[in-house]
């Protein structure tokens, strides 16, 4: 179960409580779920009970109890615990990680794509004179919005007034005031150049230097591409050992931290689209890569150890991580090498 799916489960519980007369409140458009904070338990937590308490005329604890009953019986939920003034801490069923891995591998590079923004248009204003950073950002936004069903309309203008014309349903993004690259990034090559321009937030001035080319951990782009290449190498090595990936139980590795950013990928893609921020996707890929590199040493059998069902499950998780990394880099317009 992804955070998006869990959010829908929470909202469904609110709707049922309203329909059954337990709560008298407007059902919110979304329920925020995130990693539990200090003192929390389980896989995810939500403050929806605190959010609804005042409009419902009830205490947060009462609202939490009402929602706990309904969330705890939903498919994929193992347990729901109330902590603090009314935080709902949700533990997923042990089969949920396998289902997530299976879903990522089924959807492939389209994992996280949706039709949430179908029919919606972002109007992007570019300078009349070609600007490499503005052009690169506009191209990445077009890819990311398309992955959510939306589209970008490009216009060029020499005056600020022209930005007011042809405003899309997602508004207008004027890239004429974007801090430009300090110098031409072309010598970095197409991939490193795009990363150098897209990794910083749009309001920050990018750094264009050889640090984007170094093959070491200090370079975020190297870590992302290296993590993908490692997942591909694991598949080749596993084949030599006579086993393949199969999504299964992962409880033997204590809910790997890698599962959280993989489950969060659909939300991050939508956030990058709605906030017009490819940098959010770039930073998310670094998080996935770091978790992947920490996980990969556990995948293959060690020494005389024979391949087991656990190794097949871990390999499937590693391949799912590689799928997310490849899909994310492709949306940024960056190549993903099989070997590095």
Short mmCIF file of C-alpha atoms in Angstrom, two decimals:
data_model
loop_
_atom_site.label_atom_id
_atom_site.label_comp_id
_atom_site.label_asym_id
_atom_site.label_seq_id
_atom_site.Cartn_x
_atom_site.Cartn_y
_atom_site.Cartn_z
CA UNK A 1 0.00 0.00 0.00
CA UNK A 2 1.44 3.35 -1.07
CA UNK A 3 0.97 6.60 0.89
CA UNK A 4 -1.52 7.73 -1.76
CA UNK A 5 -3.55 4.53 -1.30
CA UNK A 6 -3.33 4.83 2.48
CA UNK A 7 -4.53 8.43 2.26
CA UNK A 8 -7.56 7.20 0.31
CA UNK A 9 -8.16 4.53 2.96
CA UNK A 10 -8.15 7.19 5.69
CA UNK A 11 -10.54 9.41 3.73
CA UNK A 12 -12.83 6.42 3.12
CA UNK A 13 -12.92 5.86 6.89
CA UNK A 14 -13.88 9.51 7.43
CA UNK A 15 -16.61 9.26 4.80
CA UNK A 16 -18.03 6.11 6.38
CA UNK A 17 -18.03 7.72 9.83
CA UNK A 18 -19.94 10.70 8.40
CA UNK A 19 -22.41 8.50 6.52
CA UNK A 20 -23.04 6.44 9.66
CA UNK A 21 -23.64 9.52 11.80
CA UNK A 22 -20.54 9.11 14.00
CA UNK A 23 -19.06 12.40 12.78
CA UNK A 24 -20.67 15.55 11.48
CA UNK A 25 -17.98 17.18 9.39
CA UNK A 26 -17.08 17.94 5.78
CA UNK A 27 -14.84 15.22 4.34
CA UNK A 28 -11.47 16.84 3.48
CA UNK A 29 -9.97 16.62 0.00
CA UNK A 30 -6.91 14.76 1.26
CA UNK A 31 -5.42 13.13 4.33
CA UNK A 32 -1.71 13.60 4.93
CA UNK A 33 0.15 10.42 5.89
CA UNK A 34 3.85 10.42 6.71
CA UNK A 35 6.48 8.59 8.71
CA UNK A 36 5.64 8.54 12.45
CA UNK A 37 7.19 11.32 14.49
CA UNK A 38 8.87 11.01 17.90
CA UNK A 39 6.81 8.74 20.13
CA UNK A 40 4.96 7.29 17.16
CA UNK A 41 4.76 3.67 16.08
CA UNK A 42 4.01 1.67 12.95
CA UNK A 43 4.78 2.44 9.33
CA UNK A 44 2.80 5.66 8.85
CA UNK A 45 0.99 8.27 10.91
CA UNK A 46 -1.73 10.84 10.24
CA UNK A 47 -3.05 13.81 12.18
CA UNK A 48 -6.48 13.68 10.50
CA UNK A 49 -8.26 13.33 13.87
CA UNK A 50 -6.69 16.57 15.14
CA UNK A 51 -7.62 18.26 11.87
CA UNK A 52 -11.30 17.25 12.12
CA UNK A 53 -11.86 17.57 15.86
CA UNK A 54 -12.82 21.25 16.02
CA UNK A 55 -15.18 21.32 12.99
CA UNK A 56 -16.74 18.06 14.26
CA UNK A 57 -17.24 19.51 17.74
CA UNK A 58 -15.47 16.52 19.28
CA UNK A 59 -12.17 15.86 21.01
CA UNK A 60 -9.28 14.63 18.85
CA UNK A 61 -9.23 11.42 20.88
CA UNK A 62 -12.90 10.73 20.11
CA UNK A 63 -12.39 11.32 16.39
CA UNK A 64 -9.29 9.10 16.45
CA UNK A 65 -11.23 6.26 18.10
CA UNK A 66 -14.01 6.51 15.51
CA UNK A 67 -11.53 6.42 12.63
CA UNK A 68 -9.35 3.71 14.18
CA UNK A 69 -12.25 1.24 14.12
CA UNK A 70 -12.77 1.79 10.40
CA UNK A 71 -9.16 2.02 9.27
CA UNK A 72 -8.09 -1.11 11.16
CA UNK A 73 -10.45 -3.36 9.17
CA UNK A 74 -9.32 -2.05 5.76
CA UNK A 75 -7.36 -4.42 3.49
CA UNK A 76 -3.58 -4.14 3.95
CA UNK A 77 -3.81 -2.75 7.48
CA UNK A 78 -2.39 -4.81 10.35
CA UNK A 79 -2.93 -2.46 13.28
CA UNK A 80 -3.85 1.13 14.16
CA UNK A 81 -2.67 2.71 17.40
CA UNK A 82 -3.56 6.11 18.84
CA UNK A 83 -0.70 8.11 20.38
CA UNK A 84 -0.46 11.57 21.88
CA UNK A 85 -3.55 13.77 21.65
CA UNK A 86 -4.97 11.81 18.72
CA UNK A 87 -2.37 10.76 16.16
CA UNK A 88 -3.29 7.60 14.28
CA UNK A 89 -0.26 5.32 13.85
CA UNK A 90 -0.82 2.73 11.15
CA UNK A 91 1.03 -0.56 10.69
CA UNK A 92 0.71 -2.26 7.33
CA UNK A 93 0.11 -5.94 6.79
CA UNK A 94 3.32 -7.91 6.26
CA UNK A 95 2.11 -8.77 2.76
CA UNK A 96 1.92 -5.06 1.86
CA UNK A 97 5.66 -4.69 1.01
CA UNK A 98 5.43 -7.60 -1.41
CA UNK A 99 2.33 -6.04 -2.98
CA UNK A 100 4.16 -2.73 -3.39
CA UNK A 101 7.15 -4.40 -5.06
CA UNK A 102 4.82 -6.39 -7.31
CA UNK A 103 2.97 -3.22 -8.32
CA UNK A 104 6.19 -1.35 -9.14
CA UNK A 105 7.47 -4.20 -11.29
CA UNK A 106 4.08 -4.53 -12.99
CA UNK A 107 3.87 -0.84 -13.89
CA UNK A 108 7.55 -0.55 -14.76
CA UNK A 109 8.74 2.92 -15.73
CA UNK A 110 5.17 4.20 -15.46
CA UNK A 111 4.99 3.55 -11.71
CA UNK A 112 3.76 6.75 -10.10
CA UNK A 113 2.13 8.04 -13.28
CA UNK A 114 -1.52 9.06 -12.96
CA UNK A 115 -4.32 10.99 -14.63
CA UNK A 116 -4.80 13.43 -11.73
CA UNK A 117 -3.99 16.46 -13.91
CA UNK A 118 -5.86 15.38 -17.06
CA UNK A 119 -7.10 18.44 -18.93
CA UNK A 120 -4.96 20.84 -16.89
CA UNK A 121 -2.41 23.12 -18.53
CA UNK A 122 0.60 24.96 -17.15
CA UNK A 123 1.49 28.01 -19.21
CA UNK A 124 5.29 28.50 -19.27
CA UNK A 125 6.78 31.79 -20.45
CA UNK A 126 10.31 31.56 -21.85
CA UNK A 127 12.66 34.42 -22.71
CA UNK A 128 12.72 35.50 -26.34
CA UNK A 129 16.45 34.85 -26.34
CA UNK A 130 17.37 31.21 -25.83
CA UNK A 131 18.28 30.41 -22.22
CA UNK A 132 19.61 26.92 -21.54
CA UNK A 133 18.34 26.74 -17.96
CA UNK A 134 14.84 27.96 -18.80
CA UNK A 135 14.62 25.59 -21.77
CA UNK A 136 15.79 22.63 -19.68
CA UNK A 137 13.38 23.37 -16.85
CA UNK A 138 10.47 23.76 -19.27
CA UNK A 139 11.29 20.43 -20.93
CA UNK A 140 11.49 18.61 -17.57
CA UNK A 141 8.20 20.15 -16.45
CA UNK A 142 6.54 19.01 -19.68
CA UNK A 143 7.69 15.44 -19.02
CA UNK A 144 6.62 15.46 -15.35
CA UNK A 145 3.22 17.02 -15.99
CA UNK A 146 2.58 14.58 -18.84
CA UNK A 147 3.22 11.74 -16.36
CA UNK A 148 0.28 13.09 -14.32
CA UNK A 149 -1.99 13.67 -17.33
CA UNK A 150 -1.32 17.40 -17.65
CA UNK A 151 0.55 19.38 -20.25
CA UNK A 152 2.69 22.47 -20.68
CA UNK A 153 1.92 25.32 -23.07
CA UNK A 154 5.07 27.21 -24.08
CA UNK A 155 4.98 30.88 -24.94
CA UNK A 156 7.73 33.41 -25.43
CA UNK A 157 7.45 37.03 -24.40
CA UNK A 158 9.55 40.14 -24.32
CA UNK A 159 7.42 41.94 -21.75
CA UNK A 160 6.00 41.07 -18.40
CA UNK A 161 2.47 41.75 -19.65
CA UNK A 162 2.60 38.86 -22.10
CA UNK A 163 2.72 36.44 -19.18
CA UNK A 164 -0.88 37.29 -18.37
CA UNK A 165 -2.13 35.92 -21.70
CA UNK A 166 -3.18 32.31 -22.25
CA UNK A 167 -3.05 31.43 -18.55
CA UNK A 168 -3.52 27.68 -18.13
CA UNK A 169 -5.64 25.94 -15.51
CA UNK A 170 -2.45 25.40 -13.49
CA UNK A 171 -1.49 29.06 -13.85
CA UNK A 172 1.54 30.62 -15.46
CA UNK A 173 5.21 30.05 -14.72
CA UNK A 174 7.38 32.92 -15.91
CA UNK A 175 10.94 31.66 -16.48
CA UNK A 176 12.25 34.98 -17.76
CA UNK A 177 13.36 35.91 -14.24
CA UNK A 178 14.96 32.54 -13.51
CA UNK A 179 18.54 32.89 -12.18
CA UNK A 180 20.60 31.85 -15.22
CA UNK A 181 23.42 29.34 -15.27
CA UNK A 182 26.70 31.17 -14.51
CA UNK A 183 28.19 29.78 -17.69
CA UNK A 184 27.50 27.27 -20.46
CA UNK A 185 26.93 23.76 -19.02
CA UNK A 186 27.34 22.05 -22.41
CA UNK A 187 30.94 20.88 -21.74
CA UNK A 188 29.56 18.70 -18.90
CA UNK A 189 27.73 16.55 -21.44
CA UNK A 190 23.93 16.28 -21.78
CA UNK A 191 23.22 14.24 -18.64
CA UNK A 192 25.43 16.06 -16.14
CA UNK A 193 24.36 19.39 -17.62
CA UNK A 194 20.67 18.62 -17.14
CA UNK A 195 21.28 17.42 -13.58
CA UNK A 196 23.28 20.56 -12.75
CA UNK A 197 20.38 22.70 -13.99
CA UNK A 198 17.51 20.68 -12.49
CA UNK A 199 18.82 19.53 -9.09
CA UNK A 200 18.82 23.01 -7.48
CA UNK A 201 15.48 24.69 -6.74
CA UNK A 202 14.43 27.09 -9.53
CA UNK A 203 15.06 30.17 -7.37
CA UNK A 204 18.64 29.05 -6.63
CA UNK A 205 21.56 29.74 -8.94
CA UNK A 206 22.98 26.45 -10.28
CA UNK A 207 26.62 25.47 -9.95
CA UNK A 208 28.26 24.46 -13.20
CA UNK A 209 31.50 22.62 -12.51
CA UNK A 210 33.47 19.40 -12.70
CA UNK A 211 31.89 18.18 -9.42
CA UNK A 212 29.01 16.89 -11.55
CA UNK A 213 31.37 14.55 -13.41
CA UNK A 214 33.33 12.93 -10.58
CA UNK A 215 32.70 9.21 -10.10
CA UNK A 216 32.42 9.21 -6.33
CA UNK A 217 29.80 9.42 -3.59
CA UNK A 218 30.13 13.20 -3.23
CA UNK A 219 28.36 13.52 -6.59
CA UNK A 220 24.55 12.97 -6.19
CA UNK A 221 24.07 12.18 -9.89
CA UNK A 222 26.77 9.51 -9.70
CA UNK A 223 25.05 7.94 -6.66
CA UNK A 224 21.70 7.80 -8.45
CA UNK A 225 23.10 6.27 -11.63
CA UNK A 226 25.43 3.95 -9.72
CA UNK A 227 22.55 2.68 -7.58
CA UNK A 228 20.60 1.85 -10.73
CA UNK A 229 23.60 0.11 -12.28
CA UNK A 230 24.05 -1.92 -9.06
CA UNK A 231 20.45 -3.18 -9.24
CA UNK A 232 21.07 -4.34 -12.80
CA UNK A 233 24.32 -6.04 -11.78
CA UNK A 234 22.51 -7.86 -8.97
CA UNK A 235 20.10 -9.34 -11.48
CA UNK A 236 22.96 -10.58 -13.64
CA UNK A 237 24.81 -12.03 -10.65
CA UNK A 238 21.66 -13.73 -9.37
CA UNK A 239 21.12 -15.34 -12.77
CA UNK A 240 24.62 -16.80 -12.57
CA UNK A 241 23.71 -18.24 -9.17
CA UNK A 242 20.57 -19.79 -10.62
CA UNK A 243 17.77 -17.66 -9.14
CA UNK A 244 15.50 -14.81 -10.19
CA UNK A 245 13.46 -12.16 -8.44
CA UNK A 246 10.07 -12.87 -6.89
CA UNK A 247 8.14 -10.38 -4.69
CA UNK A 248 7.65 -12.06 -1.33
CA UNK A 249 7.93 -11.70 2.42
CA UNK A 250 10.51 -9.13 3.55
CA UNK A 251 10.03 -9.40 7.30
CA UNK A 252 13.42 -11.09 7.64
CA UNK A 253 15.08 -7.74 6.92
CA UNK A 254 12.90 -5.73 9.31
CA UNK A 255 10.91 -3.60 6.86
CA UNK A 256 13.82 -2.18 4.83
CA UNK A 257 13.99 1.65 4.89
CA UNK A 258 14.06 1.45 1.10
CA UNK A 259 10.33 0.63 1.07
CA UNK A 260 9.33 4.07 2.32
CA UNK A 261 10.76 6.21 -0.51
CA UNK A 262 9.55 3.65 -3.08
CA UNK A 263 6.02 3.84 -1.69
CA UNK A 264 6.28 7.63 -1.60
CA UNK A 265 7.30 7.92 -5.26
CA UNK A 266 3.78 8.55 -6.67
CA UNK A 267 3.22 11.37 -4.17
CA UNK A 268 6.61 12.91 -5.02
CA UNK A 269 5.87 12.84 -8.74
CA UNK A 270 2.54 14.57 -8.23
CA UNK A 271 4.18 17.10 -5.90
CA UNK A 272 6.89 17.86 -8.48
CA UNK A 273 4.15 18.45 -11.06
CA UNK A 274 1.82 20.60 -8.98
CA UNK A 275 4.63 22.66 -7.43
CA UNK A 276 6.43 23.04 -10.80
CA UNK A 277 9.56 21.67 -9.17
CA UNK A 278 11.71 19.08 -10.96
CA UNK A 279 14.22 19.56 -8.15
CA UNK A 280 11.84 17.70 -5.81
CA UNK A 281 12.05 14.67 -8.07
CA UNK A 282 15.85 14.96 -8.33
CA UNK A 283 16.25 15.08 -4.55
CA UNK A 284 13.82 12.18 -4.12
CA UNK A 285 15.91 10.07 -6.50
CA UNK A 286 18.98 10.75 -4.34
CA UNK A 287 17.02 9.49 -1.30
CA UNK A 288 15.98 6.34 -3.19
CA UNK A 289 19.55 5.80 -4.39
CA UNK A 290 21.07 6.12 -0.92
CA UNK A 291 18.53 3.65 0.51
CA UNK A 292 19.17 1.30 -2.42
CA UNK A 293 22.94 1.34 -1.95
CA UNK A 294 22.49 0.59 1.76
CA UNK A 295 20.23 -2.35 0.92
CA UNK A 296 22.08 -4.02 -1.97
CA UNK A 297 24.72 -5.83 0.18
CA UNK A 298 21.90 -7.95 1.67
CA UNK A 299 20.55 -9.22 -1.65
CA UNK A 300 22.89 -12.01 -2.78
CA UNK A 301 23.86 -15.12 -0.77
CA UNK A 302 27.12 -14.83 1.13
CA UNK A 303 29.87 -17.47 1.08
CA UNK A 304 28.42 -20.99 0.87
CA UNK A 305 24.89 -19.76 1.56
CA UNK A 306 22.31 -21.16 -0.87
CA UNK A 307 19.79 -18.88 -2.61
CA UNK A 308 16.48 -18.86 -0.73
CA UNK A 309 13.03 -17.32 -1.01
CA UNK A 310 14.34 -14.41 1.05
CA UNK A 311 17.03 -13.69 -1.55
CA UNK A 312 14.44 -13.75 -4.33
CA UNK A 313 12.31 -11.25 -2.38
CA UNK A 314 15.27 -8.96 -1.75
CA UNK A 315 16.25 -9.11 -5.41
CA UNK A 316 12.70 -8.13 -6.38
CA UNK A 317 12.90 -5.14 -4.04
CA UNK A 318 16.25 -4.12 -5.54
CA UNK A 319 14.81 -4.40 -9.05
CA UNK A 320 11.82 -2.29 -7.98
CA UNK A 321 14.24 0.36 -6.73
CA UNK A 322 16.07 0.28 -10.04
CA UNK A 323 12.75 0.73 -11.84
CA UNK A 324 11.93 3.84 -9.81
CA UNK A 325 15.40 5.30 -10.39
CA UNK A 326 15.21 4.66 -14.14
CA UNK A 327 11.71 6.09 -14.41
CA UNK A 328 12.61 9.19 -12.43
CA UNK A 329 15.77 9.90 -14.40
CA UNK A 330 13.89 9.47 -17.69
CA UNK A 331 11.40 12.15 -16.57
CA UNK A 332 14.34 14.47 -16.00
CA UNK A 333 15.63 13.61 -19.47
CA UNK A 334 18.74 11.86 -18.14
CA UNK A 335 20.12 8.58 -19.47
CA UNK A 336 20.36 5.53 -17.17
CA UNK A 337 23.39 3.34 -17.92
CA UNK A 338 23.25 -0.42 -17.37
CA UNK A 339 26.95 -0.43 -16.47
CA UNK A 340 28.84 2.19 -14.51
#
